[in-house]
């Protein structure tokens, strides 16, 4: 099992460019999440999907959109990148979103916006 | 805003010593989890404690939860150099599907 995979691993964008971060899990989990981590900080929730077909905003959703393509895949889109979106992005999944199920994390995407 | 705040922000100890880190949170929770992160990699789950539990053990880890004080502590006994990492608490608030992560404690274990 690959667990949670993310592509790309690294990306450099210019201000105003758009891109989509891809995430896939092979554990048949219902819930998936997107976080960002800034230097020396904890993770902040951008969006989450409690189950296939549903998405909801987290703490810092502005400037992002998401798509839960199917049960396996959850993508994060930056429509017009800004330097403030320079960060490391982590995707995670869990069997269920509530009830105390551990989250499994991908390796992260390091995004720099110049 | 961050739900959990870890204390201390950084901790440096000798191999073999115990490491204790604390997490405080603001709202009622269903459960609290601790995660470890090595060098900017993805987080790895360590242990979960539910709101009706007071203490839990897993190998060299001991977690306590005091819901009246809205705080939790993680104790790593007989630390090893391989325990060098950042440790985060994450809380699931009652009635939500969201986990809120704290700011983390950076632990350095010196060989």
mmCIF file with all atom_site columns, C-alpha atoms in Angstrom:
data_model
loop_
_atom_site.group_PDB
_atom_site.id
_atom_site.type_symbol
_atom_site.label_atom_id
_atom_site.label_alt_id
_atom_site.label_comp_id
_atom_site.label_asym_id
_atom_site.label_entity_id
_atom_site.label_seq_id
_atom_site.pdbx_PDB_ins_code
_atom_site.Cartn_x
_atom_site.Cartn_y
_atom_site.Cartn_z
_atom_site.occupancy
_atom_site.B_iso_or_equiv
_atom_site.pdbx_formal_charge
_atom_site.auth_seq_id
_atom_site.auth_comp_id
_atom_site.auth_asym_id
_atom_site.auth_atom_id
_atom_site.pdbx_PDB_model_num
ATOM 1   C CA . UNK A 1 1   ? 0.000   0.000  0.000   1.00 0.00 ? 1   UNK A CA 1
ATOM 2   C CA . UNK A 1 2   ? 1.292   3.440  -0.938  1.00 0.00 ? 2   UNK A CA 1
ATOM 3   C CA . UNK A 1 3   ? -0.816  5.160  1.738   1.00 0.00 ? 3   UNK A CA 1
ATOM 4   C CA . UNK A 1 4   ? -1.293  8.844  0.907   1.00 0.00 ? 4   UNK A CA 1
ATOM 5   C CA . UNK A 1 5   ? 0.517   10.161 -2.151  1.00 0.00 ? 5   UNK A CA 1
ATOM 6   C CA . UNK A 1 6   ? 0.904   13.771 -3.235  1.00 0.00 ? 6   UNK A CA 1
ATOM 7   C CA . UNK A 1 7   ? 2.091   15.328 -6.467  1.00 0.00 ? 7   UNK A CA 1
ATOM 8   C CA . UNK A 1 8   ? 4.119   17.304 -7.150  1.00 0.00 ? 8   UNK A CA 1
ATOM 9   C CA . UNK A 1 9   ? 6.752   17.236 -4.390  1.00 0.00 ? 9   UNK A CA 1
ATOM 10  C CA . UNK A 1 10  ? 8.089   20.684 -5.248  1.00 0.00 ? 10  UNK A CA 1
ATOM 11  C CA . UNK A 1 11  ? 6.667   23.576 -7.243  1.00 0.00 ? 11  UNK A CA 1
ATOM 12  C CA . UNK A 1 12  ? 7.676   27.153 -7.967  1.00 0.00 ? 12  UNK A CA 1
ATOM 13  C CA . UNK A 1 13  ? 4.996   29.491 -9.251  1.00 0.00 ? 13  UNK A CA 1
ATOM 14  C CA . UNK A 1 14  ? 4.924   33.124 -10.232 1.00 0.00 ? 14  UNK A CA 1
ATOM 15  C CA . UNK A 1 15  ? 2.348   35.428 -8.695  1.00 0.00 ? 15  UNK A CA 1
ATOM 16  C CA . UNK A 1 16  ? -0.955  35.041 -10.504 1.00 0.00 ? 16  UNK A CA 1
ATOM 17  C CA . UNK A 1 17  ? -0.299  31.558 -11.883 1.00 0.00 ? 17  UNK A CA 1
ATOM 18  C CA . UNK A 1 18  ? -2.625  28.709 -11.069 1.00 0.00 ? 18  UNK A CA 1
ATOM 19  C CA . UNK A 1 19  ? -1.977  25.097 -10.202 1.00 0.00 ? 19  UNK A CA 1
ATOM 20  C CA . UNK A 1 20  ? -3.601  22.003 -8.761  1.00 0.00 ? 20  UNK A CA 1
ATOM 21  C CA . UNK A 1 21  ? -2.105  19.845 -6.053  1.00 0.00 ? 21  UNK A CA 1
ATOM 22  C CA . UNK A 1 22  ? -3.093  16.217 -6.313  1.00 0.00 ? 22  UNK A CA 1
ATOM 23  C CA . UNK A 1 23  ? -3.680  13.807 -3.464  1.00 0.00 ? 23  UNK A CA 1
ATOM 24  C CA . UNK A 1 24  ? -4.702  10.169 -3.509  1.00 0.00 ? 24  UNK A CA 1
ATOM 25  C CA . UNK A 1 25  ? -5.141  7.514  -0.822  1.00 0.00 ? 25  UNK A CA 1
ATOM 26  C CA . UNK A 1 26  ? -5.451  3.759  -1.203  1.00 0.00 ? 26  UNK A CA 1
ATOM 27  C CA . UNK A 1 27  ? -6.784  2.937  2.269   1.00 0.00 ? 27  UNK A CA 1
ATOM 28  C CA . UNK A 1 28  ? -10.487 3.281  1.408   1.00 0.00 ? 28  UNK A CA 1
ATOM 29  C CA . UNK A 1 29  ? -10.777 6.186  3.831   1.00 0.00 ? 29  UNK A CA 1
ATOM 30  C CA . UNK A 1 30  ? -13.893 8.312  3.883   1.00 0.00 ? 30  UNK A CA 1
ATOM 31  C CA . UNK A 1 31  ? -12.406 11.611 5.057   1.00 0.00 ? 31  UNK A CA 1
ATOM 32  C CA . UNK A 1 32  ? -9.645  13.658 3.488   1.00 0.00 ? 32  UNK A CA 1
ATOM 33  C CA . UNK A 1 33  ? -7.961  16.925 4.426   1.00 0.00 ? 33  UNK A CA 1
ATOM 34  C CA . UNK A 1 34  ? -5.692  19.651 3.105   1.00 0.00 ? 34  UNK A CA 1
ATOM 35  C CA . UNK A 1 35  ? -3.376  21.502 5.487   1.00 0.00 ? 35  UNK A CA 1
ATOM 36  C CA . UNK A 1 36  ? -0.693  24.105 5.084   1.00 0.00 ? 36  UNK A CA 1
ATOM 37  C CA . UNK A 1 37  ? 2.347   24.430 7.327   1.00 0.00 ? 37  UNK A CA 1
ATOM 38  C CA . UNK A 1 38  ? 4.347   27.625 7.511   1.00 0.00 ? 38  UNK A CA 1
ATOM 39  C CA . UNK A 1 39  ? 7.865   27.712 9.007   1.00 0.00 ? 39  UNK A CA 1
ATOM 40  C CA . UNK A 1 40  ? 7.853   27.050 12.732  1.00 0.00 ? 40  UNK A CA 1
ATOM 41  C CA . UNK A 1 41  ? 4.097   26.671 12.783  1.00 0.00 ? 41  UNK A CA 1
ATOM 42  C CA . UNK A 1 42  ? 1.628   23.906 13.259  1.00 0.00 ? 42  UNK A CA 1
ATOM 43  C CA . UNK A 1 43  ? -0.723  22.752 10.561  1.00 0.00 ? 43  UNK A CA 1
ATOM 44  C CA . UNK A 1 44  ? -3.690  24.862 9.565   1.00 0.00 ? 44  UNK A CA 1
ATOM 45  C CA . UNK A 1 45  ? -6.694  23.238 7.962   1.00 0.00 ? 45  UNK A CA 1
ATOM 46  C CA . UNK A 1 46  ? -7.564  24.641 4.538   1.00 0.00 ? 46  UNK A CA 1
ATOM 47  C CA . UNK A 1 47  ? -10.432 22.382 3.446   1.00 0.00 ? 47  UNK A CA 1
ATOM 48  C CA . UNK A 1 48  ? -11.689 18.968 4.334   1.00 0.00 ? 48  UNK A CA 1
ATOM 49  C CA . UNK A 1 49  ? -14.012 16.367 2.900   1.00 0.00 ? 49  UNK A CA 1
ATOM 50  C CA . UNK A 1 50  ? -15.855 14.344 5.511   1.00 0.00 ? 50  UNK A CA 1
ATOM 51  C CA . UNK A 1 51  ? -17.046 11.887 2.884   1.00 0.00 ? 51  UNK A CA 1
ATOM 52  C CA . UNK A 1 52  ? -17.170 11.466 -0.878  1.00 0.00 ? 52  UNK A CA 1
ATOM 53  C CA . UNK A 1 53  ? -19.284 14.211 -2.400  1.00 0.00 ? 53  UNK A CA 1
ATOM 54  C CA . UNK A 1 54  ? -18.880 16.707 0.445   1.00 0.00 ? 54  UNK A CA 1
ATOM 55  C CA . UNK A 1 55  ? -16.340 19.445 1.099   1.00 0.00 ? 55  UNK A CA 1
ATOM 56  C CA . UNK A 1 56  ? -16.151 22.104 3.793   1.00 0.00 ? 56  UNK A CA 1
ATOM 57  C CA . UNK A 1 57  ? -13.971 25.054 4.673   1.00 0.00 ? 57  UNK A CA 1
ATOM 58  C CA . UNK A 1 58  ? -11.348 24.879 7.358   1.00 0.00 ? 58  UNK A CA 1
ATOM 59  C CA . UNK A 1 59  ? -9.463  27.669 9.117   1.00 0.00 ? 59  UNK A CA 1
ATOM 60  C CA . UNK A 1 60  ? -7.786  29.266 6.077   1.00 0.00 ? 60  UNK A CA 1
ATOM 61  C CA . UNK A 1 61  ? -9.797  28.576 2.886   1.00 0.00 ? 61  UNK A CA 1
ATOM 62  C CA . UNK A 1 62  ? -9.352  31.930 1.126   1.00 0.00 ? 62  UNK A CA 1
ATOM 63  C CA . UNK A 1 63  ? -7.530  31.648 -2.181  1.00 0.00 ? 63  UNK A CA 1
ATOM 64  C CA . UNK A 1 64  ? -8.114  27.891 -2.503  1.00 0.00 ? 64  UNK A CA 1
ATOM 65  C CA . UNK A 1 65  ? -10.670 25.542 -4.004  1.00 0.00 ? 65  UNK A CA 1
ATOM 66  C CA . UNK A 1 66  ? -10.980 21.788 -3.651  1.00 0.00 ? 66  UNK A CA 1
ATOM 67  C CA . UNK A 1 67  ? -12.516 18.869 -5.485  1.00 0.00 ? 67  UNK A CA 1
ATOM 68  C CA . UNK A 1 68  ? -13.279 15.455 -4.055  1.00 0.00 ? 68  UNK A CA 1
ATOM 69  C CA . UNK A 1 69  ? -13.024 13.666 -7.367  1.00 0.00 ? 69  UNK A CA 1
ATOM 70  C CA . UNK A 1 70  ? -13.931 10.262 -5.966  1.00 0.00 ? 70  UNK A CA 1
ATOM 71  C CA . UNK A 1 71  ? -13.329 8.380  -2.743  1.00 0.00 ? 71  UNK A CA 1
ATOM 72  C CA . UNK A 1 72  ? -9.593  8.104  -3.436  1.00 0.00 ? 72  UNK A CA 1
ATOM 73  C CA . UNK A 1 73  ? -8.718  11.577 -4.686  1.00 0.00 ? 73  UNK A CA 1
ATOM 74  C CA . UNK A 1 74  ? -8.902  15.061 -3.211  1.00 0.00 ? 74  UNK A CA 1
ATOM 75  C CA . UNK A 1 75  ? -7.302  17.945 -5.110  1.00 0.00 ? 75  UNK A CA 1
ATOM 76  C CA . UNK A 1 76  ? -6.446  21.476 -4.023  1.00 0.00 ? 76  UNK A CA 1
ATOM 77  C CA . UNK A 1 77  ? -6.431  24.318 -6.539  1.00 0.00 ? 77  UNK A CA 1
ATOM 78  C CA . UNK A 1 78  ? -4.783  27.704 -6.305  1.00 0.00 ? 78  UNK A CA 1
ATOM 79  C CA . UNK A 1 79  ? -6.518  29.886 -8.880  1.00 0.00 ? 79  UNK A CA 1
ATOM 80  C CA . UNK A 1 80  ? -4.201  32.907 -8.652  1.00 0.00 ? 80  UNK A CA 1
ATOM 81  C CA . UNK A 1 81  ? -1.155  32.210 -6.533  1.00 0.00 ? 81  UNK A CA 1
ATOM 82  C CA . UNK A 1 82  ? 0.142   34.848 -4.126  1.00 0.00 ? 82  UNK A CA 1
ATOM 83  C CA . UNK A 1 83  ? 3.455   34.980 -2.206  1.00 0.00 ? 83  UNK A CA 1
ATOM 84  C CA . UNK A 1 84  ? 1.458   34.486 1.022   1.00 0.00 ? 84  UNK A CA 1
ATOM 85  C CA . UNK A 1 85  ? 0.628   30.993 -0.233  1.00 0.00 ? 85  UNK A CA 1
ATOM 86  C CA . UNK A 1 86  ? 4.265   29.951 -0.091  1.00 0.00 ? 86  UNK A CA 1
ATOM 87  C CA . UNK A 1 87  ? 4.109   27.001 2.276   1.00 0.00 ? 87  UNK A CA 1
ATOM 88  C CA . UNK A 1 88  ? 4.308   23.244 2.618   1.00 0.00 ? 88  UNK A CA 1
ATOM 89  C CA . UNK A 1 89  ? 1.002   21.574 1.816   1.00 0.00 ? 89  UNK A CA 1
ATOM 90  C CA . UNK A 1 90  ? -0.001  18.287 3.372   1.00 0.00 ? 90  UNK A CA 1
ATOM 91  C CA . UNK A 1 91  ? -2.842  16.030 2.411   1.00 0.00 ? 91  UNK A CA 1
ATOM 92  C CA . UNK A 1 92  ? -4.218  13.570 4.959   1.00 0.00 ? 92  UNK A CA 1
ATOM 93  C CA . UNK A 1 93  ? -6.923  10.957 5.183   1.00 0.00 ? 93  UNK A CA 1
ATOM 94  C CA . UNK A 1 94  ? -8.745  9.120  7.929   1.00 0.00 ? 94  UNK A CA 1
ATOM 95  C CA . UNK A 1 95  ? -11.285 6.330  8.030   1.00 0.00 ? 95  UNK A CA 1
ATOM 96  C CA . UNK A 1 96  ? -13.873 8.732  9.383   1.00 0.00 ? 96  UNK A CA 1
ATOM 97  C CA . UNK A 1 97  ? -13.694 12.428 10.154  1.00 0.00 ? 97  UNK A CA 1
ATOM 98  C CA . UNK A 1 98  ? -15.113 12.209 13.628  1.00 0.00 ? 98  UNK A CA 1
ATOM 99  C CA . UNK A 1 99  ? -14.852 9.700  16.437  1.00 0.00 ? 99  UNK A CA 1
ATOM 100 C CA . UNK A 1 100 ? -11.135 9.640  16.973  1.00 0.00 ? 100 UNK A CA 1
ATOM 101 C CA . UNK A 1 101 ? -9.635  8.095  13.884  1.00 0.00 ? 101 UNK A CA 1
ATOM 102 C CA . UNK A 1 102 ? -5.989  8.797  13.225  1.00 0.00 ? 102 UNK A CA 1
ATOM 103 C CA . UNK A 1 103 ? -4.997  10.767 10.194  1.00 0.00 ? 103 UNK A CA 1
ATOM 104 C CA . UNK A 1 104 ? -2.468  9.468  7.707   1.00 0.00 ? 104 UNK A CA 1
ATOM 105 C CA . UNK A 1 105 ? -0.363  12.102 6.036   1.00 0.00 ? 105 UNK A CA 1
ATOM 106 C CA . UNK A 1 106 ? 1.270   12.381 2.657   1.00 0.00 ? 106 UNK A CA 1
ATOM 107 C CA . UNK A 1 107 ? 4.893   13.526 2.246   1.00 0.00 ? 107 UNK A CA 1
ATOM 108 C CA . UNK A 1 108 ? 3.941   17.121 1.419   1.00 0.00 ? 108 UNK A CA 1
ATOM 109 C CA . UNK A 1 109 ? 4.281   19.557 -1.466  1.00 0.00 ? 109 UNK A CA 1
ATOM 110 C CA . UNK A 1 110 ? 6.724   22.426 -1.049  1.00 0.00 ? 110 UNK A CA 1
ATOM 111 C CA . UNK A 1 111 ? 5.311   25.417 -2.895  1.00 0.00 ? 111 UNK A CA 1
ATOM 112 C CA . UNK A 1 112 ? 7.145   28.687 -3.472  1.00 0.00 ? 112 UNK A CA 1
ATOM 113 C CA . UNK A 1 113 ? 5.342   31.655 -5.015  1.00 0.00 ? 113 UNK A CA 1
ATOM 114 C CA . UNK A 1 114 ? 7.609   34.422 -6.296  1.00 0.00 ? 114 UNK A CA 1
ATOM 115 C CA . UNK B 2 1   ? -6.704  30.646 15.295  1.00 0.00 ? 1   UNK B CA 1
ATOM 116 C CA . UNK B 2 2   ? -4.802  27.700 16.706  1.00 0.00 ? 2   UNK B CA 1
ATOM 117 C CA . UNK B 2 3   ? -6.758  25.536 19.135  1.00 0.00 ? 3   UNK B CA 1
ATOM 118 C CA . UNK B 2 4   ? -3.772  23.906 20.759  1.00 0.00 ? 4   UNK B CA 1
ATOM 119 C CA . UNK B 2 5   ? -0.699  25.549 22.154  1.00 0.00 ? 5   UNK B CA 1
ATOM 120 C CA . UNK B 2 6   ? 2.269   23.367 23.012  1.00 0.00 ? 6   UNK B CA 1
ATOM 121 C CA . UNK B 2 7   ? 4.715   24.172 25.733  1.00 0.00 ? 7   UNK B CA 1
ATOM 122 C CA . UNK B 2 8   ? 7.670   24.386 25.649  1.00 0.00 ? 8   UNK B CA 1
ATOM 123 C CA . UNK B 2 9   ? 8.277   25.497 22.065  1.00 0.00 ? 9   UNK B CA 1
ATOM 124 C CA . UNK B 2 10  ? 11.664  23.784 22.122  1.00 0.00 ? 10  UNK B CA 1
ATOM 125 C CA . UNK B 2 11  ? 13.272  21.222 24.397  1.00 0.00 ? 11  UNK B CA 1
ATOM 126 C CA . UNK B 2 12  ? 16.798  19.835 24.419  1.00 0.00 ? 12  UNK B CA 1
ATOM 127 C CA . UNK B 2 13  ? 17.675  16.816 26.589  1.00 0.00 ? 13  UNK B CA 1
ATOM 128 C CA . UNK B 2 14  ? 20.297  14.090 26.889  1.00 0.00 ? 14  UNK B CA 1
ATOM 129 C CA . UNK B 2 15  ? 19.670  10.587 25.643  1.00 0.00 ? 15  UNK B CA 1
ATOM 130 C CA . UNK B 2 16  ? 18.103  8.497  28.382  1.00 0.00 ? 16  UNK B CA 1
ATOM 131 C CA . UNK B 2 17  ? 16.292  11.403 30.017  1.00 0.00 ? 17  UNK B CA 1
ATOM 132 C CA . UNK B 2 18  ? 12.533  11.841 29.987  1.00 0.00 ? 18  UNK B CA 1
ATOM 133 C CA . UNK B 2 19  ? 10.860  14.499 27.862  1.00 0.00 ? 19  UNK B CA 1
ATOM 134 C CA . UNK B 2 20  ? 7.586   16.133 28.818  1.00 0.00 ? 20  UNK B CA 1
ATOM 135 C CA . UNK B 2 21  ? 5.602   18.440 26.596  1.00 0.00 ? 21  UNK B CA 1
ATOM 136 C CA . UNK B 2 22  ? 2.257   20.044 27.243  1.00 0.00 ? 22  UNK B CA 1
ATOM 137 C CA . UNK B 2 23  ? -0.727  21.040 25.147  1.00 0.00 ? 23  UNK B CA 1
ATOM 138 C CA . UNK B 2 24  ? -3.489  23.446 26.089  1.00 0.00 ? 24  UNK B CA 1
ATOM 139 C CA . UNK B 2 25  ? -6.697  23.919 24.132  1.00 0.00 ? 25  UNK B CA 1
ATOM 140 C CA . UNK B 2 26  ? -9.683  26.211 24.248  1.00 0.00 ? 26  UNK B CA 1
ATOM 141 C CA . UNK B 2 27  ? -12.955 24.407 23.557  1.00 0.00 ? 27  UNK B CA 1
ATOM 142 C CA . UNK B 2 28  ? -14.635 21.136 24.490  1.00 0.00 ? 28  UNK B CA 1
ATOM 143 C CA . UNK B 2 29  ? -13.139 18.190 22.679  1.00 0.00 ? 29  UNK B CA 1
ATOM 144 C CA . UNK B 2 30  ? -14.086 14.647 21.716  1.00 0.00 ? 30  UNK B CA 1
ATOM 145 C CA . UNK B 2 31  ? -10.523 13.427 21.724  1.00 0.00 ? 31  UNK B CA 1
ATOM 146 C CA . UNK B 2 32  ? -6.924  14.572 21.510  1.00 0.00 ? 32  UNK B CA 1
ATOM 147 C CA . UNK B 2 33  ? -4.154  13.044 19.464  1.00 0.00 ? 33  UNK B CA 1
ATOM 148 C CA . UNK B 2 34  ? -0.393  13.445 19.453  1.00 0.00 ? 34  UNK B CA 1
ATOM 149 C CA . UNK B 2 35  ? 1.636   13.366 16.252  1.00 0.00 ? 35  UNK B CA 1
ATOM 150 C CA . UNK B 2 36  ? 5.358   13.408 15.454  1.00 0.00 ? 36  UNK B CA 1
ATOM 151 C CA . UNK B 2 37  ? 6.977   15.144 12.504  1.00 0.00 ? 37  UNK B CA 1
ATOM 152 C CA . UNK B 2 38  ? 10.532  14.478 11.386  1.00 0.00 ? 38  UNK B CA 1
ATOM 153 C CA . UNK B 2 39  ? 12.344  17.210 9.459   1.00 0.00 ? 39  UNK B CA 1
ATOM 154 C CA . UNK B 2 40  ? 9.367   18.672 7.598   1.00 0.00 ? 40  UNK B CA 1
ATOM 155 C CA . UNK B 2 41  ? 8.001   15.311 6.521   1.00 0.00 ? 41  UNK B CA 1
ATOM 156 C CA . UNK B 2 42  ? 4.414   14.259 6.943   1.00 0.00 ? 42  UNK B CA 1
ATOM 157 C CA . UNK B 2 43  ? 3.078   13.764 10.431  1.00 0.00 ? 43  UNK B CA 1
ATOM 158 C CA . UNK B 2 44  ? 2.877   10.336 12.021  1.00 0.00 ? 44  UNK B CA 1
ATOM 159 C CA . UNK B 2 45  ? 0.221   9.433  14.563  1.00 0.00 ? 45  UNK B CA 1
ATOM 160 C CA . UNK B 2 46  ? 1.501   8.477  18.027  1.00 0.00 ? 46  UNK B CA 1
ATOM 161 C CA . UNK B 2 47  ? -1.420  8.105  20.413  1.00 0.00 ? 47  UNK B CA 1
ATOM 162 C CA . UNK B 2 48  ? -5.043  9.088  20.925  1.00 0.00 ? 48  UNK B CA 1
ATOM 163 C CA . UNK B 2 49  ? -6.816  9.831  24.194  1.00 0.00 ? 49  UNK B CA 1
ATOM 164 C CA . UNK B 2 50  ? -10.573 10.280 24.412  1.00 0.00 ? 50  UNK B CA 1
ATOM 165 C CA . UNK B 2 51  ? -12.304 12.923 26.489  1.00 0.00 ? 51  UNK B CA 1
ATOM 166 C CA . UNK B 2 52  ? -13.475 10.330 29.045  1.00 0.00 ? 52  UNK B CA 1
ATOM 167 C CA . UNK B 2 53  ? -9.954  8.987  29.581  1.00 0.00 ? 53  UNK B CA 1
ATOM 168 C CA . UNK B 2 54  ? -7.382  10.443 31.934  1.00 0.00 ? 54  UNK B CA 1
ATOM 169 C CA . UNK B 2 55  ? -4.229  8.545  31.058  1.00 0.00 ? 55  UNK B CA 1
ATOM 170 C CA . UNK B 2 56  ? -2.998  6.292  28.296  1.00 0.00 ? 56  UNK B CA 1
ATOM 171 C CA . UNK B 2 57  ? 0.229   4.417  27.614  1.00 0.00 ? 57  UNK B CA 1
ATOM 172 C CA . UNK B 2 58  ? 1.872   3.170  24.454  1.00 0.00 ? 58  UNK B CA 1
ATOM 173 C CA . UNK B 2 59  ? 5.388   1.787  24.747  1.00 0.00 ? 59  UNK B CA 1
ATOM 174 C CA . UNK B 2 60  ? 7.589   4.640  26.021  1.00 0.00 ? 60  UNK B CA 1
ATOM 175 C CA . UNK B 2 61  ? 4.778   7.170  25.636  1.00 0.00 ? 61  UNK B CA 1
ATOM 176 C CA . UNK B 2 62  ? 2.406   8.292  28.368  1.00 0.00 ? 62  UNK B CA 1
ATOM 177 C CA . UNK B 2 63  ? -0.359  10.769 27.687  1.00 0.00 ? 63  UNK B CA 1
ATOM 178 C CA . UNK B 2 64  ? -2.560  12.452 30.250  1.00 0.00 ? 64  UNK B CA 1
ATOM 179 C CA . UNK B 2 65  ? -5.669  14.516 29.714  1.00 0.00 ? 65  UNK B CA 1
ATOM 180 C CA . UNK B 2 66  ? -7.238  16.977 32.132  1.00 0.00 ? 66  UNK B CA 1
ATOM 181 C CA . UNK B 2 67  ? -10.473 18.228 30.602  1.00 0.00 ? 67  UNK B CA 1
ATOM 182 C CA . UNK B 2 68  ? -11.162 20.564 33.530  1.00 0.00 ? 68  UNK B CA 1
ATOM 183 C CA . UNK B 2 69  ? -7.924  22.403 32.762  1.00 0.00 ? 69  UNK B CA 1
ATOM 184 C CA . UNK B 2 70  ? -8.200  21.838 29.007  1.00 0.00 ? 70  UNK B CA 1
ATOM 185 C CA . UNK B 2 71  ? -4.698  20.451 28.880  1.00 0.00 ? 71  UNK B CA 1
ATOM 186 C CA . UNK B 2 72  ? -2.768  17.338 27.957  1.00 0.00 ? 72  UNK B CA 1
ATOM 187 C CA . UNK B 2 73  ? 0.785   16.199 28.438  1.00 0.00 ? 73  UNK B CA 1
ATOM 188 C CA . UNK B 2 74  ? 2.981   13.796 26.498  1.00 0.00 ? 74  UNK B CA 1
ATOM 189 C CA . UNK B 2 75  ? 5.805   12.046 28.334  1.00 0.00 ? 75  UNK B CA 1
ATOM 190 C CA . UNK B 2 76  ? 8.511   10.199 26.420  1.00 0.00 ? 76  UNK B CA 1
ATOM 191 C CA . UNK B 2 77  ? 10.560  8.049  28.764  1.00 0.00 ? 77  UNK B CA 1
ATOM 192 C CA . UNK B 2 78  ? 14.181  6.994  28.234  1.00 0.00 ? 78  UNK B CA 1
ATOM 193 C CA . UNK B 2 79  ? 14.507  9.206  25.175  1.00 0.00 ? 79  UNK B CA 1
ATOM 194 C CA . UNK B 2 80  ? 16.666  8.256  22.203  1.00 0.00 ? 80  UNK B CA 1
ATOM 195 C CA . UNK B 2 81  ? 18.363  10.314 19.512  1.00 0.00 ? 81  UNK B CA 1
ATOM 196 C CA . UNK B 2 82  ? 15.753  8.955  17.090  1.00 0.00 ? 82  UNK B CA 1
ATOM 197 C CA . UNK B 2 83  ? 13.046  10.746 19.116  1.00 0.00 ? 83  UNK B CA 1
ATOM 198 C CA . UNK B 2 84  ? 14.404  14.067 17.819  1.00 0.00 ? 84  UNK B CA 1
ATOM 199 C CA . UNK B 2 85  ? 11.414  15.576 16.031  1.00 0.00 ? 85  UNK B CA 1
ATOM 200 C CA . UNK B 2 86  ? 8.570   18.062 16.401  1.00 0.00 ? 86  UNK B CA 1
ATOM 201 C CA . UNK B 2 87  ? 5.550   16.924 18.367  1.00 0.00 ? 87  UNK B CA 1
ATOM 202 C CA . UNK B 2 88  ? 2.045   18.265 17.812  1.00 0.00 ? 88  UNK B CA 1
ATOM 203 C CA . UNK B 2 89  ? -1.222  17.844 19.617  1.00 0.00 ? 89  UNK B CA 1
ATOM 204 C CA . UNK B 2 90  ? -4.425  17.808 17.603  1.00 0.00 ? 90  UNK B CA 1
ATOM 205 C CA . UNK B 2 91  ? -7.909  18.199 19.013  1.00 0.00 ? 91  UNK B CA 1
ATOM 206 C CA . UNK B 2 92  ? -11.237 17.136 17.577  1.00 0.00 ? 92  UNK B CA 1
ATOM 207 C CA . UNK B 2 93  ? -13.868 19.507 18.858  1.00 0.00 ? 93  UNK B CA 1
ATOM 208 C CA . UNK B 2 94  ? -17.292 18.237 19.785  1.00 0.00 ? 94  UNK B CA 1
ATOM 209 C CA . UNK B 2 95  ? -19.681 18.319 16.855  1.00 0.00 ? 95  UNK B CA 1
ATOM 210 C CA . UNK B 2 96  ? -17.116 18.963 14.144  1.00 0.00 ? 96  UNK B CA 1
ATOM 211 C CA . UNK B 2 97  ? -15.164 16.888 11.653  1.00 0.00 ? 97  UNK B CA 1
ATOM 212 C CA . UNK B 2 98  ? -12.117 19.066 12.006  1.00 0.00 ? 98  UNK B CA 1
ATOM 213 C CA . UNK B 2 99  ? -8.840  18.484 13.756  1.00 0.00 ? 99  UNK B CA 1
ATOM 214 C CA . UNK B 2 100 ? -7.031  21.578 14.967  1.00 0.00 ? 100 UNK B CA 1
ATOM 215 C CA . UNK B 2 101 ? -3.287  21.268 15.417  1.00 0.00 ? 101 UNK B CA 1
ATOM 216 C CA . UNK B 2 102 ? -1.149  23.083 17.919  1.00 0.00 ? 102 UNK B CA 1
ATOM 217 C CA . UNK B 2 103 ? 2.058   24.944 17.200  1.00 0.00 ? 103 UNK B CA 1
ATOM 218 C CA . UNK B 2 104 ? 4.347   22.078 18.202  1.00 0.00 ? 104 UNK B CA 1
ATOM 219 C CA . UNK B 2 105 ? 7.269   21.326 20.496  1.00 0.00 ? 105 UNK B CA 1
ATOM 220 C CA . UNK B 2 106 ? 10.661  20.825 18.866  1.00 0.00 ? 106 UNK B CA 1
ATOM 221 C CA . UNK B 2 107 ? 12.480  18.094 20.766  1.00 0.00 ? 107 UNK B CA 1
ATOM 222 C CA . UNK B 2 108 ? 16.195  17.527 20.376  1.00 0.00 ? 108 UNK B CA 1
ATOM 223 C CA . UNK B 2 109 ? 17.734  14.473 22.025  1.00 0.00 ? 109 UNK B CA 1
ATOM 224 C CA . UNK B 2 110 ? 21.495  14.662 22.321  1.00 0.00 ? 110 UNK B CA 1
ATOM 225 C CA . UNK B 2 111 ? 23.494  11.440 22.068  1.00 0.00 ? 111 UNK B CA 1
#
